[in-house]
């Protein structure tokens, strides 16, 4: 009996397949899905995960349950299962949970939304499934979204994967992409003085503001709220900088010795930790 339960538990684990930015996590997390899934950068950027489902579970799947931060407008994001068609996320294709639903759903007043997506027949198969998340297009302001949690649901709404199938990407494990002092100094100079463009849209104009003009002067807000290296690099490129310059800025932010209790979707203030 114990062996059967152990086998069922292992079959229920979600297998991590692809991570865009190395996390530095220990090997003990290799058979758990790393969260959040950050879909960053240029239009049509795609991030994938692989999910293993035994046949009896695959047959019972009817919905994908998602908690997403940063969906600001309809069709900003799409989801694909295996080789099926891409499904855009909007208020017609998903059911938004309360209270977000009463405040406009996608494009409304909530930055983080819980939603269920009905799955087409045959979208999920036994054994290996690949789920892809795509950032479809920018509106000139947004350049990312984050999948904070996901699960498969049965018709009755039961979640198939236990909490132990997932692991949070821990900011305390993050290190500067370029740890040498010269790169950190270059990142600080870029933060204060780099010439930026308004957005990644074609023919976007140069702006007078620098990073430090719209953020905290020393960048402590990015450290405090634990914006990842990947998100800093992607946002730097959104504003016209190179990948190298983005890594230098990220290295400068990582080097700051400041409290960092927050996350982009969970911004604690007083009386925070």
GROMACS .gro file of C-alpha atoms in nm:
model
  273
    1UNK     CA    1   0.000   0.000   0.000
    2UNK     CA    2   0.281   0.241   0.093
    3UNK     CA    3   0.459   0.168  -0.236
    4UNK     CA    4   0.138   0.239  -0.431
    5UNK     CA    5   0.091   0.573  -0.255
    6UNK     CA    6   0.453   0.666  -0.319
    7UNK     CA    7   0.417   0.583  -0.689
    8UNK     CA    8   0.098   0.789  -0.717
    9UNK     CA    9   0.268   1.085  -0.550
   10UNK     CA   10   0.560   1.069  -0.790
   11UNK     CA   11   0.330   1.043  -1.090
   12UNK     CA   12   0.150   1.354  -0.970
   13UNK     CA   13   0.462   1.568  -0.971
   14UNK     CA   14   0.493   1.834  -1.237
   15UNK     CA   15   0.826   1.812  -1.418
   16UNK     CA   16   1.019   2.131  -1.490
   17UNK     CA   17   1.127   2.142  -1.852
   18UNK     CA   18   1.251   2.490  -1.938
   19UNK     CA   19   1.366   2.789  -1.737
   20UNK     CA   20   1.448   3.106  -1.926
   21UNK     CA   21   1.678   3.253  -1.657
   22UNK     CA   22   1.894   3.014  -1.450
   23UNK     CA   23   1.771   3.016  -1.093
   24UNK     CA   24   2.061   2.867  -0.899
   25UNK     CA   25   1.826   2.626  -0.720
   26UNK     CA   26   1.961   2.303  -0.579
   27UNK     CA   27   1.921   1.978  -0.771
   28UNK     CA   28   1.666   1.859  -0.515
   29UNK     CA   29   1.402   2.073  -0.691
   30UNK     CA   30   1.458   1.922  -1.036
   31UNK     CA   31   1.127   1.730  -1.044
   32UNK     CA   32   0.916   2.025  -0.928
   33UNK     CA   33   0.793   2.314  -1.139
   34UNK     CA   34   0.970   2.642  -1.076
   35UNK     CA   35   0.738   2.939  -1.018
   36UNK     CA   36   0.673   3.209  -1.115
   37UNK     CA   37   0.691   3.157  -1.490
   38UNK     CA   38   0.811   3.493  -1.621
   39UNK     CA   39   0.719   3.563  -1.983
   40UNK     CA   40   0.941   3.858  -2.062
   41UNK     CA   41   1.078   4.068  -2.340
   42UNK     CA   42   1.002   4.094  -2.707
   43UNK     CA   43   0.672   4.022  -2.878
   44UNK     CA   44   0.599   3.653  -2.937
   45UNK     CA   45   0.841   3.555  -2.657
   46UNK     CA   46   0.752   3.203  -2.543
   47UNK     CA   47   0.829   3.008  -2.225
   48UNK     CA   48   0.741   2.640  -2.186
   49UNK     CA   49   0.696   2.386  -1.910
   50UNK     CA   50   0.655   2.009  -1.930
   51UNK     CA   51   0.386   1.835  -1.725
   52UNK     CA   52   0.367   1.459  -1.672
   53UNK     CA   53   0.020   1.309  -1.630
   54UNK     CA   54  -0.074   0.942  -1.593
   55UNK     CA   55  -0.356   0.826  -1.822
   56UNK     CA   56  -0.628   0.828  -1.556
   57UNK     CA   57  -0.549   1.189  -1.467
   58UNK     CA   58  -0.517   1.307  -1.828
   59UNK     CA   59  -0.865   1.174  -1.906
   60UNK     CA   60  -1.016   1.371  -1.616
   61UNK     CA   61  -0.867   1.712  -1.707
   62UNK     CA   62  -1.120   1.974  -1.816
   63UNK     CA   63  -0.965   2.311  -1.720
   64UNK     CA   64  -0.636   2.487  -1.667
   65UNK     CA   65  -0.635   2.693  -1.346
   66UNK     CA   66  -0.405   2.997  -1.351
   67UNK     CA   67  -0.299   3.280  -1.124
   68UNK     CA   68  -0.135   3.549  -1.336
   69UNK     CA   69   0.019   3.885  -1.252
   70UNK     CA   70   0.044   4.159  -1.512
   71UNK     CA   71  -0.234   4.087  -1.764
   72UNK     CA   72  -0.333   4.443  -1.850
   73UNK     CA   73  -0.530   4.398  -2.172
   74UNK     CA   74  -0.709   4.134  -2.378
   75UNK     CA   75  -0.494   3.901  -2.587
   76UNK     CA   76  -0.170   4.015  -2.424
   77UNK     CA   77  -0.100   3.646  -2.356
   78UNK     CA   78  -0.175   3.311  -2.517
   79UNK     CA   79  -0.144   2.949  -2.402
   80UNK     CA   80  -0.072   2.640  -2.611
   81UNK     CA   81  -0.089   2.271  -2.522
   82UNK     CA   82   0.141   2.040  -2.715
   83UNK     CA   83   0.075   2.100  -3.088
   84UNK     CA   84  -0.276   2.245  -3.049
   85UNK     CA   85  -0.376   2.596  -3.154
   86UNK     CA   86  -0.279   2.893  -2.939
   87UNK     CA   87  -0.557   3.012  -2.707
   88UNK     CA   88  -0.559   3.388  -2.635
   89UNK     CA   89  -0.641   3.494  -2.278
   90UNK     CA   90  -0.927   3.742  -2.259
   91UNK     CA   91  -1.254   3.783  -2.073
   92UNK     CA   92  -1.432   3.565  -2.330
   93UNK     CA   93  -1.192   3.269  -2.328
   94UNK     CA   94  -1.139   3.244  -1.950
   95UNK     CA   95  -1.356   3.270  -1.641
   96UNK     CA   96  -1.214   3.522  -1.395
   97UNK     CA   97  -1.260   3.449  -1.024
   98UNK     CA   98  -1.394   3.710  -0.784
   99UNK     CA   99  -1.315   3.976  -0.683
  100UNK     CA  100  -1.126   4.040  -1.007
  101UNK     CA  101  -1.425   3.953  -1.221
  102UNK     CA  102  -1.641   4.231  -1.071
  103UNK     CA  103  -1.364   4.484  -1.131
  104UNK     CA  104  -1.328   4.426  -1.506
  105UNK     CA  105  -1.131   4.101  -1.524
  106UNK     CA  106  -0.843   4.126  -1.770
  107UNK     CA  107  -0.789   4.497  -1.825
  108UNK     CA  108  -0.969   4.587  -1.502
  109UNK     CA  109  -0.857   4.705  -1.162
  110UNK     CA  110  -0.665   4.400  -1.037
  111UNK     CA  111  -0.301   4.337  -1.125
  112UNK     CA  112  -0.320   3.970  -1.017
  113UNK     CA  113  -0.605   3.752  -1.142
  114UNK     CA  114  -0.717   3.393  -1.088
  115UNK     CA  115  -0.882   3.233  -1.390
  116UNK     CA  116  -0.990   2.900  -1.538
  117UNK     CA  117  -0.942   2.815  -1.904
  118UNK     CA  118  -1.164   2.542  -2.058
  119UNK     CA  119  -0.945   2.298  -2.250
  120UNK     CA  120  -1.031   2.164  -2.596
  121UNK     CA  121  -1.096   1.793  -2.619
  122UNK     CA  122  -0.771   1.603  -2.658
  123UNK     CA  123  -0.551   1.901  -2.566
  124UNK     CA  124  -0.402   1.710  -2.271
  125UNK     CA  125  -0.261   1.362  -2.325
  126UNK     CA  126  -0.124   1.084  -2.107
  127UNK     CA  127   0.242   1.104  -2.010
  128UNK     CA  128   0.424   1.417  -2.138
  129UNK     CA  129   0.250   1.748  -2.207
  130UNK     CA  130   0.416   2.074  -2.309
  131UNK     CA  131   0.247   2.396  -2.198
  132UNK     CA  132   0.366   2.713  -2.368
  133UNK     CA  133   0.298   3.069  -2.256
  134UNK     CA  134   0.346   3.350  -2.507
  135UNK     CA  135   0.369   3.727  -2.473
  136UNK     CA  136   0.180   3.829  -2.786
  137UNK     CA  137   0.236   4.203  -2.815
  138UNK     CA  138   0.308   4.518  -2.621
  139UNK     CA  139   0.084   4.821  -2.592
  140UNK     CA  140   0.390   5.042  -2.554
  141UNK     CA  141   0.381   5.015  -2.174
  142UNK     CA  142   0.370   4.646  -2.075
  143UNK     CA  143   0.658   4.409  -2.151
  144UNK     CA  144   0.589   4.103  -1.936
  145UNK     CA  145   0.350   3.892  -1.731
  146UNK     CA  146   0.405   3.627  -1.466
  147UNK     CA  147   0.227   3.296  -1.409
  148UNK     CA  148   0.234   3.272  -1.029
  149UNK     CA  149   0.051   2.939  -1.000
  150UNK     CA  150  -0.115   2.680  -1.222
  151UNK     CA  151  -0.289   2.346  -1.199
  152UNK     CA  152  -0.515   2.114  -1.395
  153UNK     CA  153  -0.877   2.088  -1.282
  154UNK     CA  154  -1.128   1.808  -1.320
  155UNK     CA  155  -1.490   1.874  -1.418
  156UNK     CA  156  -1.572   1.896  -1.046
  157UNK     CA  157  -1.298   2.158  -0.994
  158UNK     CA  158  -1.052   1.931  -0.816
  159UNK     CA  159  -0.684   2.025  -0.855
  160UNK     CA  160  -0.474   1.733  -0.976
  161UNK     CA  161  -0.130   1.839  -0.857
  162UNK     CA  162  -0.039   1.877  -0.488
  163UNK     CA  163   0.139   2.187  -0.354
  164UNK     CA  164   0.461   1.986  -0.332
  165UNK     CA  165   0.474   1.966  -0.711
  166UNK     CA  166   0.582   2.332  -0.725
  167UNK     CA  167   0.870   2.536  -0.583
  168UNK     CA  168   0.916   2.914  -0.558
  169UNK     CA  169   1.219   3.074  -0.719
  170UNK     CA  170   1.399   3.207  -0.410
  171UNK     CA  171   1.546   3.560  -0.445
  172UNK     CA  172   1.809   3.485  -0.181
  173UNK     CA  173   1.973   3.250  -0.432
  174UNK     CA  174   2.004   3.516  -0.703
  175UNK     CA  175   2.347   3.652  -0.790
  176UNK     CA  176   2.469   3.932  -1.022
  177UNK     CA  177   2.486   3.813  -1.385
  178UNK     CA  178   2.823   3.994  -1.410
  179UNK     CA  179   2.974   3.995  -1.060
  180UNK     CA  180   3.294   4.187  -1.134
  181UNK     CA  181   3.326   4.539  -0.992
  182UNK     CA  182   3.367   4.699  -1.334
  183UNK     CA  183   3.031   4.562  -1.452
  184UNK     CA  184   2.859   4.674  -1.132
  185UNK     CA  185   3.003   5.025  -1.170
  186UNK     CA  186   2.893   5.031  -1.535
  187UNK     CA  187   2.543   4.926  -1.428
  188UNK     CA  188   2.526   5.208  -1.174
  189UNK     CA  189   2.633   5.461  -1.440
  190UNK     CA  190   2.374   5.327  -1.684
  191UNK     CA  191   2.104   5.340  -1.417
  192UNK     CA  192   2.171   5.708  -1.364
  193UNK     CA  193   2.256   5.825  -1.715
  194UNK     CA  194   2.174   5.585  -1.999
  195UNK     CA  195   1.982   5.730  -2.293
  196UNK     CA  196   1.647   5.550  -2.326
  197UNK     CA  197   1.365   5.517  -2.576
  198UNK     CA  198   0.999   5.525  -2.476
  199UNK     CA  199   0.925   5.162  -2.565
  200UNK     CA  200   1.005   4.872  -2.794
  201UNK     CA  201   0.747   4.983  -3.052
  202UNK     CA  202   0.889   5.073  -3.395
  203UNK     CA  203   1.025   5.429  -3.425
  204UNK     CA  204   0.985   5.485  -3.052
  205UNK     CA  205   1.125   5.830  -2.961
  206UNK     CA  206   1.413   5.905  -2.727
  207UNK     CA  207   1.308   6.028  -2.383
  208UNK     CA  208   1.483   6.265  -2.143
  209UNK     CA  209   1.425   6.047  -1.836
  210UNK     CA  210   1.677   5.791  -1.711
  211UNK     CA  211   1.612   5.478  -1.504
  212UNK     CA  212   1.676   5.668  -1.181
  213UNK     CA  213   1.419   5.936  -1.270
  214UNK     CA  214   1.121   5.696  -1.272
  215UNK     CA  215   1.245   5.449  -1.009
  216UNK     CA  216   1.413   5.510  -0.676
  217UNK     CA  217   1.729   5.711  -0.739
  218UNK     CA  218   1.957   5.426  -0.634
  219UNK     CA  219   1.735   5.144  -0.768
  220UNK     CA  220   1.636   5.018  -0.425
  221UNK     CA  221   1.277   4.960  -0.538
  222UNK     CA  222   1.388   4.687  -0.781
  223UNK     CA  223   1.590   4.524  -0.503
  224UNK     CA  224   1.315   4.565  -0.241
  225UNK     CA  225   1.048   4.406  -0.463
  226UNK     CA  226   1.284   4.138  -0.599
  227UNK     CA  227   1.257   4.203  -0.969
  228UNK     CA  228   1.452   3.917  -1.126
  229UNK     CA  229   1.765   3.952  -1.335
  230UNK     CA  230   1.566   3.841  -1.637
  231UNK     CA  231   1.298   4.103  -1.584
  232UNK     CA  232   1.558   4.381  -1.545
  233UNK     CA  233   1.738   4.276  -1.862
  234UNK     CA  234   1.410   4.251  -2.054
  235UNK     CA  235   1.291   4.593  -1.937
  236UNK     CA  236   1.629   4.746  -2.021
  237UNK     CA  237   1.598   4.614  -2.375
  238UNK     CA  238   1.239   4.740  -2.390
  239UNK     CA  239   1.385   5.089  -2.335
  240UNK     CA  240   1.648   5.053  -2.605
  241UNK     CA  241   1.951   4.920  -2.418
  242UNK     CA  242   2.151   4.612  -2.511
  243UNK     CA  243   2.140   4.275  -2.337
  244UNK     CA  244   2.488   4.344  -2.196
  245UNK     CA  245   2.379   4.681  -2.057
  246UNK     CA  246   2.073   4.514  -1.904
  247UNK     CA  247   2.295   4.256  -1.732
  248UNK     CA  248   2.517   4.534  -1.600
  249UNK     CA  249   2.215   4.712  -1.452
  250UNK     CA  250   2.086   4.386  -1.304
  251UNK     CA  251   2.430   4.326  -1.150
  252UNK     CA  252   2.421   4.671  -0.991
  253UNK     CA  253   2.073   4.607  -0.846
  254UNK     CA  254   2.179   4.267  -0.708
  255UNK     CA  255   2.479   4.429  -0.540
  256UNK     CA  256   2.264   4.661  -0.327
  257UNK     CA  257   2.267   4.562   0.041
  258UNK     CA  258   1.910   4.650   0.133
  259UNK     CA  259   1.607   4.469   0.281
  260UNK     CA  260   1.410   4.287   0.011
  261UNK     CA  261   1.087   4.139   0.152
  262UNK     CA  262   0.863   4.206  -0.149
  263UNK     CA  263   0.777   4.057  -0.485
  264UNK     CA  264   0.639   4.245  -0.789
  265UNK     CA  265   0.294   4.098  -0.722
  266UNK     CA  266   0.317   4.132  -0.341
  267UNK     CA  267   0.452   4.478  -0.253
  268UNK     CA  268   0.463   4.504   0.128
  269UNK     CA  269   0.498   4.842   0.295
  270UNK     CA  270   0.460   4.935   0.660
  271UNK     CA  271   0.427   4.733   0.874
  272UNK     CA  272   0.603   4.492   0.639
  273UNK     CA  273   0.882   4.257   0.751
   0.00000   0.00000   0.00000
